[in-house]
């Protein structure tokens, strides 16, 4: 059986998205279908693909188990193991006791929806046409029935008893430890392909080089992304 993995992405994340996809394929023991998805509805806050994760049940035709992840990540274990963590008692599995940092601050102990396993059959009420109607900017004054973007993204509105807490190693923020299964370069301004001062910049470059060597990332497309300013010019050395 093939596992569908939906990747929230945008144009300037093309190279990290492809390096992520390479890392998933490298460790996957079973069949995986990697599906990059871009947001088409109006952005309210956060990244330009924030709402994509809530489209997953409809993308998956409200059937079976699917995985959602952001494009700015790397995976170091069989992602099928992540999918298998979701038990029959819950609807969503995610990390809510995360380790690592966001910028210079520790990651908050909240529902981290950037990595989720979803039972799509139980989420038939996640209809994209109406799901975001009452979501407003974090700075907006709330009217009756509205919810701020940050609270929506944390699933504050969802039945918490249906959320299964999983091993934090499946969503480590800007760190790589011995037990890390997935690392998330979550702070946009300091992402290693943009900011060489990121402590994992050399680590990510090794993954980029490996992805190029295995023809998962084309040298010409990397050059184009560098010229567009989406990847720092110091990664030109990876073309050699």
mmCIF file of C-alpha atoms in Angstrom:
data_model
loop_
_atom_site.group_PDB
_atom_site.id
_atom_site.type_symbol
_atom_site.label_atom_id
_atom_site.label_comp_id
_atom_site.label_asym_id
_atom_site.label_seq_id
_atom_site.Cartn_x
_atom_site.Cartn_y
_atom_site.Cartn_z
ATOM 1 C CA UNK A 1 0.000 0.000 0.000
ATOM 2 C CA UNK A 2 1.290 3.471 -0.903
ATOM 3 C CA UNK A 3 1.474 6.214 1.729
ATOM 4 C CA UNK A 4 0.486 9.676 0.510
ATOM 5 C CA UNK A 5 2.668 12.433 1.917
ATOM 6 C CA UNK A 6 1.522 15.994 1.268
ATOM 7 C CA UNK A 7 4.214 18.676 1.415
ATOM 8 C CA UNK A 8 3.245 22.281 2.042
ATOM 9 C CA UNK A 9 5.491 24.390 -0.158
ATOM 10 C CA UNK A 10 5.863 27.572 -2.196
ATOM 11 C CA UNK A 11 8.010 28.715 -5.115
ATOM 12 C CA UNK A 12 10.968 29.907 -3.023
ATOM 13 C CA UNK A 13 11.120 26.561 -1.190
ATOM 14 C CA UNK A 14 11.776 24.471 -4.311
ATOM 15 C CA UNK A 15 15.330 23.395 -3.429
ATOM 16 C CA UNK A 16 14.737 22.555 0.263
ATOM 17 C CA UNK A 17 11.542 20.778 -0.811
ATOM 18 C CA UNK A 18 13.503 18.582 -3.222
ATOM 19 C CA UNK A 19 16.214 17.857 -0.652
ATOM 20 C CA UNK A 20 13.464 16.885 1.796
ATOM 21 C CA UNK A 21 11.926 14.576 -0.795
ATOM 22 C CA UNK A 22 15.293 12.932 -1.341
ATOM 23 C CA UNK A 23 15.704 12.339 2.405
ATOM 24 C CA UNK A 24 12.247 10.738 2.605
ATOM 25 C CA UNK A 25 12.935 8.385 -0.297
ATOM 26 C CA UNK A 26 16.333 7.456 1.098
ATOM 27 C CA UNK A 27 14.884 5.979 4.290
ATOM 28 C CA UNK A 28 11.409 4.864 3.203
ATOM 29 C CA UNK A 29 10.992 1.093 3.344
ATOM 30 C CA UNK A 30 7.509 1.056 1.804
ATOM 31 C CA UNK A 31 5.976 2.850 -1.175
ATOM 32 C CA UNK A 32 5.506 6.597 -0.746
ATOM 33 C CA UNK A 33 3.781 9.133 -2.945
ATOM 34 C CA UNK A 34 5.255 12.604 -2.387
ATOM 35 C CA UNK A 35 2.819 15.384 -3.307
ATOM 36 C CA UNK A 36 4.025 19.018 -3.143
ATOM 37 C CA UNK A 37 1.071 21.366 -2.558
ATOM 38 C CA UNK A 38 0.857 25.146 -2.821
ATOM 39 C CA UNK A 39 -1.742 27.307 -1.105
ATOM 40 C CA UNK A 40 -4.372 28.802 -3.364
ATOM 41 C CA UNK A 41 -6.616 30.435 -0.765
ATOM 42 C CA UNK A 42 -5.880 33.903 0.622
ATOM 43 C CA UNK A 43 -3.049 34.064 3.160
ATOM 44 C CA UNK A 44 -4.037 35.303 6.618
ATOM 45 C CA UNK A 45 -0.693 34.925 8.408
ATOM 46 C CA UNK A 46 2.425 32.805 8.764
ATOM 47 C CA UNK A 47 3.912 31.163 5.681
ATOM 48 C CA UNK A 48 2.365 31.171 2.236
ATOM 49 C CA UNK A 49 1.453 27.499 2.629
ATOM 50 C CA UNK A 50 0.054 27.525 6.163
ATOM 51 C CA UNK A 51 -3.443 26.390 5.227
ATOM 52 C CA UNK A 52 -2.292 23.554 2.956
ATOM 53 C CA UNK A 53 -2.176 21.071 5.873
ATOM 54 C CA UNK A 54 -5.930 21.405 6.389
ATOM 55 C CA UNK A 55 -6.616 20.439 2.769
ATOM 56 C CA UNK A 56 -5.036 17.009 3.247
ATOM 57 C CA UNK A 57 -8.253 15.096 4.054
ATOM 58 C CA UNK A 58 -9.937 16.460 0.915
ATOM 59 C CA UNK A 59 -6.800 15.883 -1.177
ATOM 60 C CA UNK A 60 -6.893 12.280 0.045
ATOM 61 C CA UNK A 61 -10.617 12.010 -0.837
ATOM 62 C CA UNK A 62 -11.433 11.647 2.872
ATOM 63 C CA UNK A 63 -10.053 8.117 2.831
ATOM 64 C CA UNK A 64 -7.283 6.334 4.731
ATOM 65 C CA UNK A 65 -4.199 7.651 6.508
ATOM 66 C CA UNK A 66 -2.091 10.484 5.101
ATOM 67 C CA UNK A 67 0.900 12.482 6.322
ATOM 68 C CA UNK A 68 1.441 16.232 6.136
ATOM 69 C CA UNK A 69 4.839 17.925 6.441
ATOM 70 C CA UNK A 70 6.284 21.364 5.664
ATOM 71 C CA UNK A 71 8.845 21.746 2.873
ATOM 72 C CA UNK A 72 11.533 23.149 5.210
ATOM 73 C CA UNK A 73 12.417 19.839 6.840
ATOM 74 C CA UNK A 74 14.642 16.758 6.557
ATOM 75 C CA UNK A 75 13.696 13.176 7.463
ATOM 76 C CA UNK A 76 16.142 10.620 8.903
ATOM 77 C CA UNK A 77 13.911 7.584 9.421
ATOM 78 C CA UNK A 78 11.298 5.561 7.565
ATOM 79 C CA UNK A 79 8.318 7.895 7.275
ATOM 80 C CA UNK A 80 6.017 4.884 7.234
ATOM 81 C CA UNK A 81 6.884 4.527 10.928
ATOM 82 C CA UNK A 82 5.490 8.022 11.477
ATOM 83 C CA UNK A 83 2.234 7.063 9.760
ATOM 84 C CA UNK A 84 1.994 3.949 11.923
ATOM 85 C CA UNK A 85 2.081 5.974 15.147
ATOM 86 C CA UNK A 86 -1.557 7.045 14.765
ATOM 87 C CA UNK A 87 -3.736 4.637 16.731
ATOM 88 C CA UNK A 88 -7.408 3.814 16.228
ATOM 89 C CA UNK A 89 -8.507 5.926 19.191
ATOM 90 C CA UNK A 90 -7.340 9.229 17.719
ATOM 91 C CA UNK A 91 -7.825 11.272 14.555
ATOM 92 C CA UNK A 92 -4.550 13.200 14.382
ATOM 93 C CA UNK A 93 -1.042 12.397 15.597
ATOM 94 C CA UNK A 94 1.474 15.213 16.122
ATOM 95 C CA UNK A 95 4.199 16.551 18.387
ATOM 96 C CA UNK A 96 2.981 18.864 21.150
ATOM 97 C CA UNK A 97 5.998 18.718 23.450
ATOM 98 C CA UNK A 98 8.562 19.877 20.918
ATOM 99 C CA UNK A 99 12.315 20.218 21.444
ATOM 100 C CA UNK A 100 14.540 22.834 19.841
ATOM 101 C CA UNK A 101 14.239 26.509 19.085
ATOM 102 C CA UNK A 102 12.419 28.973 16.872
ATOM 103 C CA UNK A 103 14.846 31.762 16.157
ATOM 104 C CA UNK A 104 16.390 32.525 19.540
ATOM 105 C CA UNK A 105 13.433 31.266 21.567
ATOM 106 C CA UNK A 106 12.569 27.747 22.770
ATOM 107 C CA UNK A 107 9.739 26.134 20.847
ATOM 108 C CA UNK A 108 6.403 26.471 22.595
ATOM 109 C CA UNK A 109 4.643 23.438 24.072
ATOM 110 C CA UNK A 110 1.759 23.553 21.621
ATOM 111 C CA UNK A 111 0.217 21.399 18.917
ATOM 112 C CA UNK A 112 2.826 21.481 16.141
ATOM 113 C CA UNK A 113 0.796 21.003 12.975
ATOM 114 C CA UNK A 114 3.840 21.203 10.690
ATOM 115 C CA UNK A 115 4.074 17.389 10.934
ATOM 116 C CA UNK A 116 0.808 15.487 11.187
ATOM 117 C CA UNK A 117 -0.597 12.039 10.592
ATOM 118 C CA UNK A 118 -4.277 12.297 9.732
ATOM 119 C CA UNK A 119 -7.092 9.788 9.587
ATOM 120 C CA UNK A 120 -8.830 11.408 6.636
ATOM 121 C CA UNK A 121 -11.997 9.348 7.035
ATOM 122 C CA UNK A 122 -12.611 11.017 10.401
ATOM 123 C CA UNK A 123 -12.065 14.544 9.050
ATOM 124 C CA UNK A 124 -14.895 14.834 6.548
ATOM 125 C CA UNK A 125 -15.929 18.135 8.136
ATOM 126 C CA UNK A 126 -12.646 19.739 7.057
ATOM 127 C CA UNK A 127 -14.250 21.225 3.966
ATOM 128 C CA UNK A 128 -11.862 23.768 2.387
ATOM 129 C CA UNK A 129 -14.717 25.926 1.068
ATOM 130 C CA UNK A 130 -15.823 26.870 4.591
ATOM 131 C CA UNK A 131 -13.033 25.826 6.980
ATOM 132 C CA UNK A 132 -11.138 29.133 6.883
ATOM 133 C CA UNK A 133 -14.113 31.516 6.729
ATOM 134 C CA UNK A 134 -13.745 32.655 10.346
ATOM 135 C CA UNK A 135 -9.935 32.725 10.518
ATOM 136 C CA UNK A 136 -8.542 36.256 10.848
ATOM 137 C CA UNK A 137 -5.158 37.920 11.273
ATOM 138 C CA UNK A 138 -3.547 37.674 14.704
ATOM 139 C CA UNK A 139 -3.812 41.468 15.036
ATOM 140 C CA UNK A 140 -7.481 41.646 14.152
ATOM 141 C CA UNK A 141 -10.128 42.328 16.776
ATOM 142 C CA UNK A 142 -12.184 39.168 17.081
ATOM 143 C CA UNK A 143 -15.839 39.255 16.147
ATOM 144 C CA UNK A 144 -18.331 36.616 17.207
ATOM 145 C CA UNK A 145 -17.308 33.179 15.941
ATOM 146 C CA UNK A 146 -13.894 34.265 14.652
ATOM 147 C CA UNK A 147 -10.516 32.786 15.583
ATOM 148 C CA UNK A 148 -7.003 34.185 15.253
ATOM 149 C CA UNK A 149 -4.698 32.525 12.739
ATOM 150 C CA UNK A 150 -2.193 31.364 15.377
ATOM 151 C CA UNK A 151 -4.922 29.651 17.406
ATOM 152 C CA UNK A 152 -6.389 28.043 14.326
ATOM 153 C CA UNK A 153 -2.975 26.659 13.345
ATOM 154 C CA UNK A 154 -2.516 25.210 16.854
ATOM 155 C CA UNK A 155 -5.850 23.370 16.518
ATOM 156 C CA UNK A 156 -7.271 25.146 19.562
ATOM 157 C CA UNK A 157 -10.690 24.739 17.935
ATOM 158 C CA UNK A 158 -10.344 20.972 17.494
ATOM 159 C CA UNK A 159 -11.387 18.252 19.966
ATOM 160 C CA UNK A 160 -8.153 17.816 21.936
ATOM 161 C CA UNK A 161 -9.093 14.278 22.979
ATOM 162 C CA UNK A 162 -8.732 13.285 19.319
ATOM 163 C CA UNK A 163 -5.100 14.458 19.147
ATOM 164 C CA UNK A 164 -2.414 11.877 19.861
ATOM 165 C CA UNK A 165 0.903 13.163 21.218
ATOM 166 C CA UNK A 166 3.901 11.481 19.569
ATOM 167 C CA UNK A 167 7.669 11.292 20.031
ATOM 168 C CA UNK A 168 9.172 14.818 19.768
ATOM 169 C CA UNK A 169 11.951 13.327 17.635
ATOM 170 C CA UNK A 170 9.488 13.436 14.732
ATOM 171 C CA UNK A 171 9.603 17.249 14.767
ATOM 172 C CA UNK A 172 12.852 18.582 16.213
ATOM 173 C CA UNK A 173 13.181 22.309 15.613
ATOM 174 C CA UNK A 174 16.553 23.434 14.237
ATOM 175 C CA UNK A 175 18.458 20.691 16.053
ATOM 176 C CA UNK A 176 19.805 17.262 15.145
ATOM 177 C CA UNK A 177 20.375 14.779 17.967
ATOM 178 C CA UNK A 178 21.116 11.057 18.016
ATOM 179 C CA UNK A 179 17.408 10.271 18.170
ATOM 180 C CA UNK A 180 16.224 12.897 15.657
ATOM 181 C CA UNK A 181 13.864 11.433 13.078
ATOM 182 C CA UNK A 182 12.927 14.733 11.464
ATOM 183 C CA UNK A 183 14.375 18.192 11.799
ATOM 184 C CA UNK A 184 12.424 21.332 10.978
ATOM 185 C CA UNK A 185 14.127 24.544 9.834
ATOM 186 C CA UNK A 186 11.167 26.541 11.008
ATOM 187 C CA UNK A 187 12.451 30.102 11.386
ATOM 188 C CA UNK A 188 12.194 31.537 7.865
ATOM 189 C CA UNK A 189 14.847 34.253 8.129
ATOM 190 C CA UNK A 190 17.489 31.886 9.528
ATOM 191 C CA UNK A 191 16.903 28.830 7.335
ATOM 192 C CA UNK A 192 20.302 27.329 6.399
ATOM 193 C CA UNK A 193 19.840 27.747 2.628
ATOM 194 C CA UNK A 194 19.199 31.448 3.208
ATOM 195 C CA UNK A 195 21.430 32.234 6.177
ATOM 196 C CA UNK A 196 24.902 30.594 6.347
ATOM 197 C CA UNK A 197 25.115 31.473 10.058
ATOM 198 C CA UNK A 198 22.566 28.770 10.871
ATOM 199 C CA UNK A 199 24.361 26.142 13.020
ATOM 200 C CA UNK A 200 23.159 23.358 10.695
ATOM 201 C CA UNK A 201 24.150 25.114 7.468
ATOM 202 C CA UNK A 202 27.024 22.717 6.697
ATOM 203 C CA UNK A 203 24.836 19.776 7.635
ATOM 204 C CA UNK A 204 22.128 20.870 5.198
ATOM 205 C CA UNK A 205 24.717 21.520 2.495
ATOM 206 C CA UNK A 206 25.870 17.909 2.791
ATOM 207 C CA UNK A 207 22.308 16.791 2.164
ATOM 208 C CA UNK A 208 22.001 19.149 -0.798
ATOM 209 C CA UNK A 209 25.241 17.799 -2.270
ATOM 210 C CA UNK A 210 24.018 14.230 -1.834
ATOM 211 C CA UNK A 211 20.688 15.081 -3.466
ATOM 212 C CA UNK A 212 22.518 16.616 -6.435
ATOM 213 C CA UNK A 213 24.770 13.563 -6.722
ATOM 214 C CA UNK A 214 21.688 11.338 -6.799
ATOM 215 C CA UNK A 215 19.981 13.576 -9.382
ATOM 216 C CA UNK A 216 17.173 14.614 -7.077
ATOM 217 C CA UNK A 217 18.241 18.254 -7.470
ATOM 218 C CA UNK A 218 19.460 19.521 -10.823
ATOM 219 C CA UNK A 219 22.536 21.727 -10.977
ATOM 220 C CA UNK A 220 20.852 24.147 -13.366
ATOM 221 C CA UNK A 221 17.724 24.478 -11.204
ATOM 222 C CA UNK A 222 19.928 25.145 -8.161
ATOM 223 C CA UNK A 223 21.744 27.858 -10.119
ATOM 224 C CA UNK A 224 18.411 29.425 -11.073
ATOM 225 C CA UNK A 225 17.228 29.430 -7.460
ATOM 226 C CA UNK A 226 20.483 31.066 -6.371
ATOM 227 C CA UNK A 227 20.055 33.748 -9.055
ATOM 228 C CA UNK A 228 16.485 34.339 -7.835
ATOM 229 C CA UNK A 229 17.799 34.846 -4.294
ATOM 230 C CA UNK A 230 15.943 31.829 -2.921
ATOM 231 C CA UNK A 231 19.210 30.085 -1.997
ATOM 232 C CA UNK A 232 22.349 31.833 -0.717
ATOM 233 C CA UNK A 233 25.114 32.328 -3.289
ATOM 234 C CA UNK A 234 27.576 30.444 -1.067
ATOM 235 C CA UNK A 235 25.913 27.240 -2.235
ATOM 236 C CA UNK A 236 27.400 27.788 -5.671
ATOM 237 C CA UNK A 237 30.216 25.512 -4.487
ATOM 238 C CA UNK A 238 27.738 22.616 -4.612
ATOM 239 C CA UNK A 239 27.664 22.970 -8.393
ATOM 240 C CA UNK A 240 31.309 21.950 -8.700
#
